[in-house]
């Protein structure tokens, strides 16, 4: 069986423990490869390599760092098919989605930061009394990048690219649930000529590798994307050590649809924003609020379209919905469907596991599910389900829907559908969310900050802001007149 290896000091090596974790193919429910069960000893080895590489890498001219990042971006693009197949097999997502979104965006992360680092500037302030202040922005040292399973290579590269572009060395830990594309990235980095030790990828469990990275006194900066509870436990360990933290956590995003929207455009995009990647994107809109004038029409059309989504083999071109990422996650999502019923919700479509074993797929499929009739404060509408499950609810006024939208502990993203420009501006100002999409969804410009408010995280990531995050500012004040 294929063994994934750690990438440490420029080499692909076995974990020190020599033990491995089973890696499952979600569509088949079968083990298909093995993941290093690394621990603090492998982290120590990676740290040694990263510390050795740092003095040279941090002083390597930006242009050279940029060229290597661009090479990595190009190699990702050249290997698009292989990477997309690996991502789909590892994660259960439709191959077409991996080809269209995940892998191109991973390549773009590297090419964007390859260019951004060249244009990154630091501030300078002239004081009238005859002094000048400027801000030196220096790489920090060894950064930890910990990423989740839902958009494996995309989120992994979103952290690594800016960290190394800024001159840091990195120890990265992909999710133990979807490690394959991170493994393939190791090979790409070797081919691109990334100097040894600049990027080290240590595979394994969060409570071992992730915890060792978080607690290590020699790792002063952590960028994490994952569940809110994990973020909380990382913050508890890192805060007393005064580490720099970027936490991109969960969401419970509202989609708010007004009567005056462009109906067809809204309907098609809302299907996508609700169910893309089986609803396993932190930006998916899982609470859909629809103004009363079009509620009944929306309910009919939406349920009809959702019922037509084809759940099946991720490799089939006609598949809209693949498998959920793991058995445990599928069970969690099913338990929320049961909870919704217990809370008085009416299942309009879906609501159950789908058995595709007749097609040789013994994995973890759930029918896309639409639920109505739930109060905005019930658990189904408050907690992150992170699966193909959405609720729909009617509303009358802007004030009413704002109360619903802002009622959760999360504040990651939101979508508004209206042709009324003033209303969209008013609403955008009042919504508690780091991102407001108006008449669109998932449109990203990497120059803008990304991230949430409230319990969706801290440390906005995006454009130059990420480069600022991965550098230490130092004020230099020069007095040139007495
Ligand atoms: O994420 P975890 P899980 C949400 C979603 C999901 C829930 C749990 O609701 O159901 O989180 O998912 C590593 N110290 N999101 O359990 O555990 C772990 O190995 C350091 C939202 O899969 O947060 C993995 O690499 N690291 C989300 C990463 O953290 C630790 C995407 C994320 O795993 C650790 C995924 C520890 N103590 C899930 N424990 C989003 N915002 O996009 C685990 N890890």
Short mmCIF file of C-alpha atoms and ligand atoms in Angstrom, two decimals:
data_model
loop_
_atom_site.label_atom_id
_atom_site.label_comp_id
_atom_site.label_asym_id
_atom_site.label_seq_id
_atom_site.Cartn_x
_atom_site.Cartn_y
_atom_site.Cartn_z
CA UNK A 1 0.00 0.00 0.00
CA UNK A 2 1.20 3.50 -0.85
CA UNK A 3 3.01 5.18 2.01
CA UNK A 4 2.91 8.94 2.41
CA UNK A 5 6.18 10.32 3.76
CA UNK A 6 7.18 13.39 5.73
CA UNK A 7 9.09 16.10 3.88
CA UNK A 8 11.84 17.27 6.18
CA UNK A 9 15.08 19.04 5.28
CA UNK A 10 14.39 18.58 1.58
CA UNK A 11 13.91 14.82 1.83
CA UNK A 12 11.00 12.43 1.92
CA UNK A 13 11.39 10.38 5.07
CA UNK A 14 9.54 7.96 7.31
CA UNK A 15 8.25 9.11 10.70
CA UNK A 16 10.62 8.37 13.56
CA UNK A 17 8.04 6.13 15.22
CA UNK A 18 7.77 4.14 11.99
CA UNK A 19 4.06 3.87 12.60
CA UNK A 20 1.28 4.85 10.21
CA UNK A 21 -2.38 5.87 10.20
CA UNK A 22 -4.92 4.47 7.72
CA UNK A 23 -5.94 6.86 4.98
CA UNK A 24 -9.48 6.29 3.71
CA UNK A 25 -11.04 6.92 0.34
CA UNK A 26 -14.37 8.49 1.32
CA UNK A 27 -16.32 7.35 -1.76
CA UNK A 28 -15.35 3.72 -1.25
CA UNK A 29 -14.99 3.66 2.51
CA UNK A 30 -11.70 1.79 2.06
CA UNK A 31 -8.15 2.34 3.23
CA UNK A 32 -5.99 3.16 0.23
CA UNK A 33 -2.77 4.59 1.66
CA UNK A 34 -0.89 5.15 4.89
CA UNK A 35 -0.10 8.39 6.67
CA UNK A 36 2.92 8.91 8.93
CA UNK A 37 1.86 8.90 12.57
CA UNK A 38 4.44 11.55 13.44
CA UNK A 39 5.04 13.02 16.86
CA UNK A 40 7.13 15.61 18.66
CA UNK A 41 10.35 13.90 17.55
CA UNK A 42 9.55 14.55 13.89
CA UNK A 43 8.55 18.11 14.76
CA UNK A 44 11.95 18.54 16.44
CA UNK A 45 13.71 17.27 13.33
CA UNK A 46 11.70 19.63 11.13
CA UNK A 47 12.43 22.51 13.48
CA UNK A 48 16.15 21.83 13.30
CA UNK A 49 15.98 21.88 9.49
CA UNK A 50 13.87 25.05 9.44
CA UNK A 51 16.14 26.85 11.89
CA UNK A 52 19.20 25.94 9.83
CA UNK A 53 17.56 27.15 6.62
CA UNK A 54 16.25 30.41 8.06
CA UNK A 55 19.39 32.63 8.07
CA UNK A 56 19.99 32.03 4.35
CA UNK A 57 16.36 31.97 3.20
CA UNK A 58 15.44 35.14 5.07
CA UNK A 59 18.35 36.93 3.38
CA UNK A 60 17.70 35.47 -0.07
CA UNK A 61 16.74 38.34 -2.39
CA UNK A 62 12.99 38.67 -2.85
CA UNK A 63 13.36 38.14 -6.58
CA UNK A 64 14.91 34.70 -6.01
CA UNK A 65 12.27 33.70 -3.50
CA UNK A 66 9.63 34.96 -5.91
CA UNK A 67 11.03 32.91 -8.80
CA UNK A 68 10.91 29.70 -6.76
CA UNK A 69 7.32 30.35 -5.71
CA UNK A 70 6.38 30.98 -9.32
CA UNK A 71 8.02 27.71 -10.29
CA UNK A 72 5.96 25.90 -7.65
CA UNK A 73 2.81 27.58 -9.03
CA UNK A 74 3.69 26.49 -12.56
CA UNK A 75 4.39 22.91 -11.50
CA UNK A 76 1.04 22.72 -9.70
CA UNK A 77 -0.63 23.85 -12.91
CA UNK A 78 1.35 21.35 -15.00
CA UNK A 79 0.29 18.58 -12.65
CA UNK A 80 -3.31 19.72 -12.40
CA UNK A 81 -4.83 16.39 -13.42
CA UNK A 82 -2.74 14.29 -11.04
CA UNK A 83 -3.31 16.67 -8.14
CA UNK A 84 -7.05 16.95 -8.79
CA UNK A 85 -7.41 13.17 -8.95
CA UNK A 86 -5.50 12.83 -5.67
CA UNK A 87 -7.57 15.53 -4.00
CA UNK A 88 -10.85 14.03 -5.14
CA UNK A 89 -9.87 10.52 -4.09
CA UNK A 90 -8.62 11.71 -0.70
CA UNK A 91 -11.51 14.02 0.09
CA UNK A 92 -14.53 12.58 -1.71
CA UNK A 93 -15.23 15.79 -3.62
CA UNK A 94 -16.20 15.70 -7.30
CA UNK A 95 -13.14 15.52 -9.52
CA UNK A 96 -14.55 18.32 -11.66
CA UNK A 97 -14.62 20.63 -8.64
CA UNK A 98 -11.03 19.81 -7.72
CA UNK A 99 -9.98 20.53 -11.31
CA UNK A 100 -11.91 23.75 -11.58
CA UNK A 101 -11.47 25.24 -8.12
CA UNK A 102 -9.11 23.61 -5.62
CA UNK A 103 -6.00 23.00 -7.67
CA UNK A 104 -6.06 26.16 -9.84
CA UNK A 105 -6.57 28.22 -6.70
CA UNK A 106 -3.67 26.46 -4.98
CA UNK A 107 -1.45 27.36 -7.92
CA UNK A 108 -2.77 30.90 -7.80
CA UNK A 109 -1.85 31.21 -4.11
CA UNK A 110 1.79 30.59 -5.00
CA UNK A 111 1.80 32.84 -8.07
CA UNK A 112 -0.03 35.63 -6.19
CA UNK A 113 2.48 35.68 -3.32
CA UNK A 114 5.38 35.27 -5.70
CA UNK A 115 4.31 38.59 -7.16
CA UNK A 116 3.05 40.22 -3.93
CA UNK A 117 6.39 39.89 -2.17
CA UNK A 118 8.05 41.91 -4.93
CA UNK A 119 5.54 44.73 -4.48
CA UNK A 120 5.31 44.58 -0.69
CA UNK A 121 6.33 47.86 0.83
CA UNK A 122 6.93 49.06 4.35
CA UNK A 123 5.80 52.37 5.77
CA UNK A 124 7.83 55.55 6.19
CA UNK A 125 6.73 58.65 8.11
CA UNK A 126 8.37 62.02 8.00
CA UNK A 127 8.23 64.01 11.28
CA UNK A 128 8.27 67.79 10.92
CA UNK A 129 10.78 68.20 13.75
CA UNK A 130 13.51 66.64 11.61
CA UNK A 131 13.17 62.95 12.02
CA UNK A 132 12.07 60.07 9.92
CA UNK A 133 10.43 56.85 11.03
CA UNK A 134 10.36 53.80 8.92
CA UNK A 135 9.10 50.31 9.56
CA UNK A 136 11.37 47.41 8.92
CA UNK A 137 9.34 44.32 8.11
CA UNK A 138 11.46 41.29 8.82
CA UNK A 139 10.64 37.61 8.55
CA UNK A 140 9.88 36.16 11.96
CA UNK A 141 11.52 32.74 11.95
CA UNK A 142 9.85 29.35 11.90
CA UNK A 143 6.10 29.44 11.30
CA UNK A 144 3.60 26.64 11.90
CA UNK A 145 0.85 26.24 9.31
CA UNK A 146 -1.97 23.88 10.30
CA UNK A 147 -4.74 23.22 7.82
CA UNK A 148 -8.01 21.28 7.53
CA UNK A 149 -9.49 18.68 5.20
CA UNK A 150 -12.20 20.50 3.28
CA UNK A 151 -10.07 22.33 0.69
CA UNK A 152 -6.83 20.49 1.35
CA UNK A 153 -4.24 21.89 -1.06
CA UNK A 154 -5.90 25.25 -1.44
CA UNK A 155 -5.91 26.09 2.28
CA UNK A 156 -2.51 24.49 2.82
CA UNK A 157 -0.93 26.63 0.10
CA UNK A 158 -2.83 29.72 1.27
CA UNK A 159 -0.72 29.63 4.42
CA UNK A 160 2.58 28.29 3.16
CA UNK A 161 2.95 30.59 0.14
CA UNK A 162 2.87 33.93 2.01
CA UNK A 163 4.92 32.56 4.92
CA UNK A 164 7.83 31.49 2.76
CA UNK A 165 7.46 34.44 0.37
CA UNK A 166 8.03 36.72 3.37
CA UNK A 167 11.25 34.84 4.19
CA UNK A 168 10.11 32.56 6.98
CA UNK A 169 10.74 28.85 7.14
CA UNK A 170 7.69 26.69 7.71
CA UNK A 171 6.61 23.50 9.39
CA UNK A 172 3.27 22.62 7.88
CA UNK A 173 0.77 20.03 9.01
CA UNK A 174 -1.99 19.05 6.62
CA UNK A 175 -5.11 17.39 7.95
CA UNK A 176 -4.58 13.71 8.71
CA UNK A 177 -7.89 13.12 6.94
CA UNK A 178 -6.68 14.46 3.55
CA UNK A 179 -2.87 14.33 3.36
CA UNK A 180 -2.28 13.23 -0.24
CA UNK A 181 -1.95 16.53 -2.11
CA UNK A 182 0.36 17.91 0.59
CA UNK A 183 2.54 14.85 -0.03
CA UNK A 184 2.53 15.54 -3.77
CA UNK A 185 3.42 19.15 -3.04
CA UNK A 186 6.63 17.95 -1.33
CA UNK A 187 7.78 16.50 -4.60
CA UNK A 188 6.87 19.68 -6.48
CA UNK A 189 8.90 21.77 -4.01
CA UNK A 190 11.92 19.53 -4.54
CA UNK A 191 11.54 19.86 -8.32
CA UNK A 192 11.10 23.63 -8.05
CA UNK A 193 14.44 23.91 -6.24
CA UNK A 194 13.07 25.14 -2.92
CA UNK A 195 16.13 25.03 -0.63
CA UNK A 196 16.03 22.26 1.94
CA UNK A 197 14.45 23.10 5.27
CA UNK A 198 12.48 26.11 3.99
CA UNK A 199 9.29 24.06 3.95
CA UNK A 200 8.88 20.95 6.07
CA UNK A 201 5.68 18.93 5.98
CA UNK A 202 5.00 16.75 9.01
CA UNK A 203 1.98 14.47 8.71
CA UNK A 204 -0.04 13.08 11.57
CA UNK A 205 -2.70 13.71 14.16
CA UNK A 206 -3.64 17.12 15.49
CA UNK A 207 -3.25 16.09 19.10
CA UNK A 208 0.32 14.95 18.41
CA UNK A 209 1.91 16.99 15.59
CA UNK A 210 -0.45 19.97 15.82
CA UNK A 211 -0.16 20.15 19.59
CA UNK A 212 3.65 19.83 19.46
CA UNK A 213 3.84 22.72 16.97
CA UNK A 214 1.48 24.87 19.02
CA UNK A 215 3.36 24.32 22.27
CA UNK A 216 6.90 24.62 20.91
CA UNK A 217 8.64 27.67 22.35
CA UNK A 218 10.77 28.08 19.23
CA UNK A 219 7.77 28.51 16.93
CA UNK A 220 6.55 32.09 17.42
CA UNK A 221 3.86 32.26 14.74
CA UNK A 222 0.92 29.98 13.97
CA UNK A 223 -1.55 30.13 11.12
CA UNK A 224 -4.47 27.75 11.63
CA UNK A 225 -7.65 26.94 9.76
CA UNK A 226 -10.08 24.46 11.23
CA UNK A 227 -12.81 24.00 13.80
CA UNK A 228 -13.60 26.68 16.38
CA UNK A 229 -12.99 24.31 19.30
CA UNK A 230 -9.53 23.40 18.00
CA UNK A 231 -8.81 27.09 17.48
CA UNK A 232 -9.77 27.72 21.08
CA UNK A 233 -7.43 25.02 22.37
CA UNK A 234 -4.56 26.38 20.22
CA UNK A 235 -5.18 29.90 21.51
CA UNK A 236 -5.12 28.65 25.13
CA UNK A 237 -1.65 27.20 24.65
CA UNK A 238 -0.24 29.90 22.40
CA UNK A 239 -1.55 33.03 24.12
CA UNK A 240 0.51 32.74 27.34
CA UNK A 241 3.58 32.31 25.11
CA UNK A 242 2.60 35.51 23.22
CA UNK A 243 2.70 33.79 19.86
CA UNK A 244 1.39 35.55 16.79
CA UNK A 245 -1.85 33.83 15.84
CA UNK A 246 -4.09 33.74 12.83
CA UNK A 247 -7.17 31.61 13.40
CA UNK A 248 -9.63 30.97 10.58
CA UNK A 249 -12.47 29.06 12.16
CA UNK A 250 -16.01 27.97 11.52
CA UNK A 251 -19.01 29.74 10.09
CA UNK A 252 -22.79 29.61 10.03
CA UNK A 253 -23.28 31.93 7.14
CA UNK A 254 -26.57 33.58 6.20
CA UNK A 255 -27.78 33.88 2.62
CA UNK A 256 -30.29 36.73 2.53
CA UNK A 257 -32.60 36.90 -0.46
CA UNK A 258 -34.80 39.93 -1.09
CA UNK A 259 -37.89 40.02 -3.32
CA UNK A 260 -36.18 42.31 -5.81
CA UNK A 261 -33.23 40.04 -6.59
CA UNK A 262 -32.25 38.76 -10.02
CA UNK A 263 -34.14 35.53 -9.40
CA UNK A 264 -32.50 33.07 -11.79
CA UNK A 265 -29.00 34.19 -10.99
CA UNK A 266 -29.79 34.00 -7.28
CA UNK A 267 -31.29 30.51 -7.54
CA UNK A 268 -28.34 28.99 -9.38
CA UNK A 269 -25.73 30.57 -7.13
CA UNK A 270 -27.65 29.71 -3.97
CA UNK A 271 -27.61 26.03 -4.92
CA UNK A 272 -23.84 26.32 -5.22
CA UNK A 273 -23.32 28.37 -2.07
CA UNK A 274 -25.39 25.88 -0.09
CA UNK A 275 -24.03 22.60 -1.43
CA UNK A 276 -20.62 23.07 -3.09
CA UNK A 277 -18.16 20.48 -1.79
CA UNK A 278 -21.10 18.76 -0.02
CA UNK A 279 -21.53 21.91 2.08
CA UNK A 280 -18.08 21.42 3.56
CA UNK A 281 -16.74 24.89 2.92
CA UNK A 282 -16.54 27.30 5.83
CA UNK A 283 -18.05 29.94 3.48
CA UNK A 284 -21.13 27.93 2.47
CA UNK A 285 -24.43 29.64 3.20
CA UNK A 286 -26.28 27.23 5.45
CA UNK A 287 -29.06 29.52 6.70
CA UNK A 288 -31.15 30.82 3.84
CA UNK A 289 -33.51 33.70 4.61
CA UNK A 290 -36.01 34.58 1.90
CA UNK A 291 -38.31 37.60 1.81
CA UNK A 292 -41.98 36.66 2.07
CA UNK A 293 -43.04 37.87 -1.41
CA UNK A 294 -40.96 35.17 -3.12
CA UNK A 295 -40.70 32.61 -0.34
CA UNK A 296 -43.19 30.07 -1.71
CA UNK A 297 -41.82 30.28 -5.24
CA UNK A 298 -38.25 29.98 -3.94
CA UNK A 299 -39.14 27.00 -1.78
CA UNK A 300 -40.68 25.15 -4.71
CA UNK A 301 -37.88 25.94 -7.19
CA UNK A 302 -35.06 25.43 -4.71
CA UNK A 303 -36.30 22.06 -3.46
CA UNK A 304 -36.88 20.92 -7.04
CA UNK A 305 -33.35 21.83 -8.06
CA UNK A 306 -31.74 20.39 -4.92
CA UNK A 307 -33.60 17.12 -5.44
CA UNK A 308 -32.07 16.92 -8.91
CA UNK A 309 -28.48 17.21 -7.65
CA UNK A 310 -26.76 13.97 -8.54
CA UNK A 311 -24.99 12.29 -5.66
CA UNK A 312 -22.50 9.74 -6.89
CA UNK A 313 -19.05 8.72 -7.95
CA UNK A 314 -16.72 11.73 -7.63
CA UNK A 315 -15.04 10.69 -10.88
CA UNK A 316 -18.22 10.96 -12.98
CA UNK A 317 -18.51 14.19 -14.87
CA UNK A 318 -22.24 14.35 -14.15
CA UNK A 319 -21.79 14.08 -10.37
CA UNK A 320 -22.77 17.19 -8.42
CA UNK A 321 -22.22 15.82 -4.92
CA UNK A 322 -19.50 13.41 -3.87
CA UNK A 323 -18.91 11.72 -0.53
CA UNK A 324 -18.53 13.34 2.86
CA UNK A 325 -14.97 13.33 4.06
CA UNK A 326 -15.18 10.63 6.74
CA UNK A 327 -17.52 8.23 8.45
CA UNK A 328 -17.27 10.21 11.69
CA UNK A 329 -18.15 13.42 9.88
CA UNK A 330 -21.08 11.79 8.07
CA UNK A 331 -22.41 10.57 11.41
CA UNK A 332 -22.07 14.06 12.86
CA UNK A 333 -24.05 15.54 9.96
CA UNK A 334 -26.74 12.83 10.24
CA UNK A 335 -27.04 13.55 13.96
CA UNK A 336 -27.77 17.19 13.11
CA UNK A 337 -30.51 16.13 10.70
CA UNK A 338 -32.06 14.16 13.54
CA UNK A 339 -31.67 17.16 15.81
CA UNK A 340 -33.45 19.35 13.25
CA UNK A 341 -36.37 16.91 13.27
CA UNK A 342 -36.41 16.86 17.07
CA UNK A 343 -36.48 20.65 17.06
CA UNK A 344 -39.61 20.59 14.90
CA UNK A 345 -38.03 21.11 11.48
CA UNK A 346 -39.72 19.78 8.36
CA UNK A 347 -37.44 17.96 5.92
CA UNK A 348 -38.38 19.20 2.44
CA UNK A 349 -35.88 16.97 0.64
CA UNK A 350 -32.96 14.68 1.45
CA UNK A 351 -32.53 13.95 5.12
CA UNK A 352 -30.83 10.58 4.85
CA UNK A 353 -27.72 8.64 3.99
CA UNK A 354 -27.53 7.35 0.43
CA UNK A 355 -26.47 3.78 -0.20
CA UNK A 356 -24.39 3.48 -3.37
CA UNK A 357 -22.91 0.07 -2.56
CA UNK A 358 -24.56 -1.43 -5.66
CA UNK A 359 -22.15 0.78 -7.63
CA UNK A 360 -19.16 -0.40 -5.60
CA UNK A 361 -19.20 2.77 -3.51
CA UNK A 362 -19.38 1.84 0.15
CA UNK A 363 -18.54 5.32 1.34
CA UNK A 364 -20.23 8.20 3.05
CA UNK A 365 -22.95 9.89 1.03
CA UNK A 366 -25.80 12.08 2.25
CA UNK A 367 -28.69 13.38 0.15
CA UNK A 368 -28.66 17.19 -0.05
CA UNK A 369 -31.10 18.29 2.62
CA UNK A 370 -33.41 21.28 2.92
CA UNK A 371 -35.24 21.94 6.17
CA UNK A 372 -37.89 24.54 7.03
CA UNK A 373 -39.86 25.63 10.03
CA UNK A 374 -37.07 26.18 12.51
CA UNK A 375 -36.60 29.10 14.87
CA UNK A 376 -33.47 31.13 14.21
CA UNK A 377 -32.21 30.46 17.72
CA UNK A 378 -32.50 26.66 17.67
CA UNK A 379 -29.29 24.61 17.64
CA UNK A 380 -29.71 23.59 14.00
CA UNK A 381 -29.58 27.28 13.08
CA UNK A 382 -26.83 28.15 15.52
CA UNK A 383 -24.22 25.39 15.24
CA UNK A 384 -21.91 24.65 12.34
CA UNK A 385 -23.05 21.44 10.64
CA UNK A 386 -20.55 21.58 7.78
CA UNK A 387 -22.43 19.28 5.46
CA UNK A 388 -25.12 19.26 2.75
CA UNK A 389 -27.81 20.58 5.08
CA UNK A 390 -29.49 23.99 4.90
CA UNK A 391 -32.48 25.64 6.49
CA UNK A 392 -34.86 28.03 4.76
CA UNK A 393 -36.85 30.68 6.62
CA UNK A 394 -39.12 33.53 5.49
CA UNK A 395 -38.70 37.13 6.66
CA UNK A 396 -40.42 40.47 6.07
CA UNK A 397 -38.11 43.38 6.88
CA UNK A 398 -34.42 44.25 6.82
CA UNK A 399 -34.41 44.65 10.62
CA UNK A 400 -35.98 41.24 11.11
CA UNK A 401 -33.51 39.43 8.88
CA UNK A 402 -30.58 41.25 10.44
CA UNK A 403 -31.66 39.93 13.83
CA UNK A 404 -31.71 36.40 12.42
CA UNK A 405 -28.46 36.79 10.50
CA UNK A 406 -26.51 38.23 13.42
CA UNK A 407 -27.83 35.83 16.05
CA UNK A 408 -25.03 33.24 15.93
CA UNK A 409 -21.66 33.22 17.63
CA UNK A 410 -20.05 33.09 14.17
CA UNK A 411 -19.34 35.91 11.73
CA UNK A 412 -17.44 34.58 8.77
CA UNK A 413 -19.31 35.30 5.53
CA UNK A 414 -22.71 36.30 4.18
CA UNK A 415 -24.46 36.69 0.83
CA UNK A 416 -27.05 39.29 -0.06
CA UNK A 417 -29.34 39.12 -3.05
CA UNK A 418 -30.95 42.41 -4.02
CA UNK A 419 -30.98 44.82 -6.95
CA UNK A 420 -31.37 47.73 -4.52
CA UNK A 421 -27.95 49.34 -4.20
CA UNK A 422 -28.77 51.41 -1.10
CA UNK A 423 -30.15 48.39 0.68
CA UNK A 424 -27.08 46.32 -0.11
CA UNK A 425 -24.84 49.05 1.35
CA UNK A 426 -27.01 49.42 4.46
CA UNK A 427 -27.07 45.70 5.04
CA UNK A 428 -23.36 45.25 4.37
CA UNK A 429 -22.59 47.74 7.11
CA UNK A 430 -24.81 46.01 9.65
CA UNK A 431 -24.04 42.37 9.06
CA UNK A 432 -21.66 40.76 11.52
CA UNK A 433 -19.37 39.06 9.03
CA UNK A 434 -15.86 39.41 7.69
CA UNK A 435 -17.10 38.98 4.12
CA UNK A 436 -20.29 40.25 2.46
CA UNK A 437 -20.98 38.99 -1.03
CA UNK A 438 -23.62 40.98 -2.91
CA UNK A 439 -25.23 39.11 -5.81
CA UNK A 440 -22.41 36.57 -5.91
CA UNK A 441 -20.63 33.98 -3.81
CA UNK A 442 -17.05 32.77 -3.36
CA UNK A 443 -15.69 35.49 -5.60
CA UNK A 444 -12.25 36.10 -4.11
CA UNK A 445 -9.70 38.77 -4.81
CA UNK A 446 -6.59 37.73 -2.94
CA UNK A 447 -5.67 41.37 -2.31
CA UNK A 448 -8.56 41.74 0.14
CA UNK A 449 -8.53 40.59 3.77
CA UNK A 450 -10.15 37.25 4.40
CA UNK A 451 -11.52 35.94 7.67
CA UNK A 452 -14.27 36.31 10.18
CA UNK A 453 -15.42 38.22 13.22
CA UNK A 454 -16.72 36.89 16.54
CA UNK A 455 -15.93 33.18 16.94
CA UNK A 456 -15.05 32.76 13.26
CA UNK A 457 -11.52 33.78 14.03
CA UNK A 458 -8.89 36.43 14.49
CA UNK A 459 -6.08 37.76 12.33
CA UNK A 460 -7.55 38.66 8.93
CA UNK A 461 -5.70 37.05 6.12
CA UNK A 462 -5.44 38.44 2.63
CA UNK A 463 -3.14 40.24 0.25
CA UNK A 464 -0.45 42.26 1.92
CA UNK A 465 -2.10 41.72 5.28
CA UNK A 466 -0.86 38.14 5.31
CA UNK A 467 2.63 39.33 4.47
CA UNK A 468 2.34 41.74 7.39
CA UNK A 469 1.20 38.86 9.59
CA UNK A 470 4.22 36.81 8.61
CA UNK A 471 6.68 39.64 9.30
CA UNK A 472 7.77 41.39 12.47
CA UNK A 473 7.47 45.17 12.27
CA UNK A 474 10.32 47.16 13.77
CA UNK A 475 10.18 50.94 13.98
CA UNK A 476 13.43 52.70 13.19
CA UNK A 477 13.44 56.39 14.10
CA UNK A 478 16.29 58.54 12.76
CA UNK A 479 16.80 62.06 14.07
CA UNK A 480 18.66 64.14 11.53
CA UNK A 481 18.34 67.62 13.01
CA UNK A 482 18.84 68.94 16.52
O1 LIG B 1 -11.20 19.99 12.39
P1 LIG B 1 -9.96 20.25 13.31
P2 LIG B 1 -12.03 18.65 12.25
C1 LIG B 1 -15.18 22.59 11.40
C2 LIG B 1 -16.37 21.74 11.00
C3 LIG B 1 -15.96 20.39 11.41
C4 LIG B 1 -15.22 20.70 12.69
C5 LIG B 1 -14.24 19.67 13.10
O2 LIG B 1 -17.50 22.14 11.71
O3 LIG B 1 -17.04 19.55 11.62
O4 LIG B 1 -14.54 21.89 12.42
O5 LIG B 1 -13.45 19.27 12.00
C6 LIG B 1 -5.45 19.92 13.50
N1 LIG B 1 -3.59 21.33 18.06
N2 LIG B 1 -14.23 22.81 10.33
O6 LIG B 1 -12.11 17.87 13.50
O7 LIG B 1 -9.83 19.18 14.32
C7 LIG B 1 -5.99 18.78 12.67
O8 LIG B 1 -5.09 17.70 12.68
C8 LIG B 1 -3.20 21.68 16.84
C9 LIG B 1 -14.22 24.12 9.80
O9 LIG B 1 -11.51 17.94 11.10
O10 LIG B 1 -10.05 21.65 13.76
C10 LIG B 1 -6.12 19.44 11.31
O11 LIG B 1 -4.87 19.52 10.66
N3 LIG B 1 -3.78 21.22 15.72
C11 LIG B 1 -13.05 24.36 8.97
C12 LIG B 1 -6.60 20.85 11.70
O12 LIG B 1 -6.20 21.03 13.05
C13 LIG B 1 -4.83 20.40 15.85
C14 LIG B 1 -12.51 23.27 8.17
C15 LIG B 1 -8.10 21.06 11.58
O13 LIG B 1 -8.77 20.04 12.29
C16 LIG B 1 -5.30 20.01 17.12
C17 LIG B 1 -12.57 22.00 8.84
C18 LIG B 1 -4.63 20.52 18.26
N4 LIG B 1 -5.00 20.22 19.50
C19 LIG B 1 -13.44 21.82 9.87
N5 LIG B 1 -6.36 19.19 16.94
C20 LIG B 1 -12.97 25.67 8.27
N6 LIG B 1 -13.05 26.76 9.02
O14 LIG B 1 -12.79 25.73 7.06
C21 LIG B 1 -6.55 19.07 15.61
N7 LIG B 1 -5.62 19.78 14.94
#
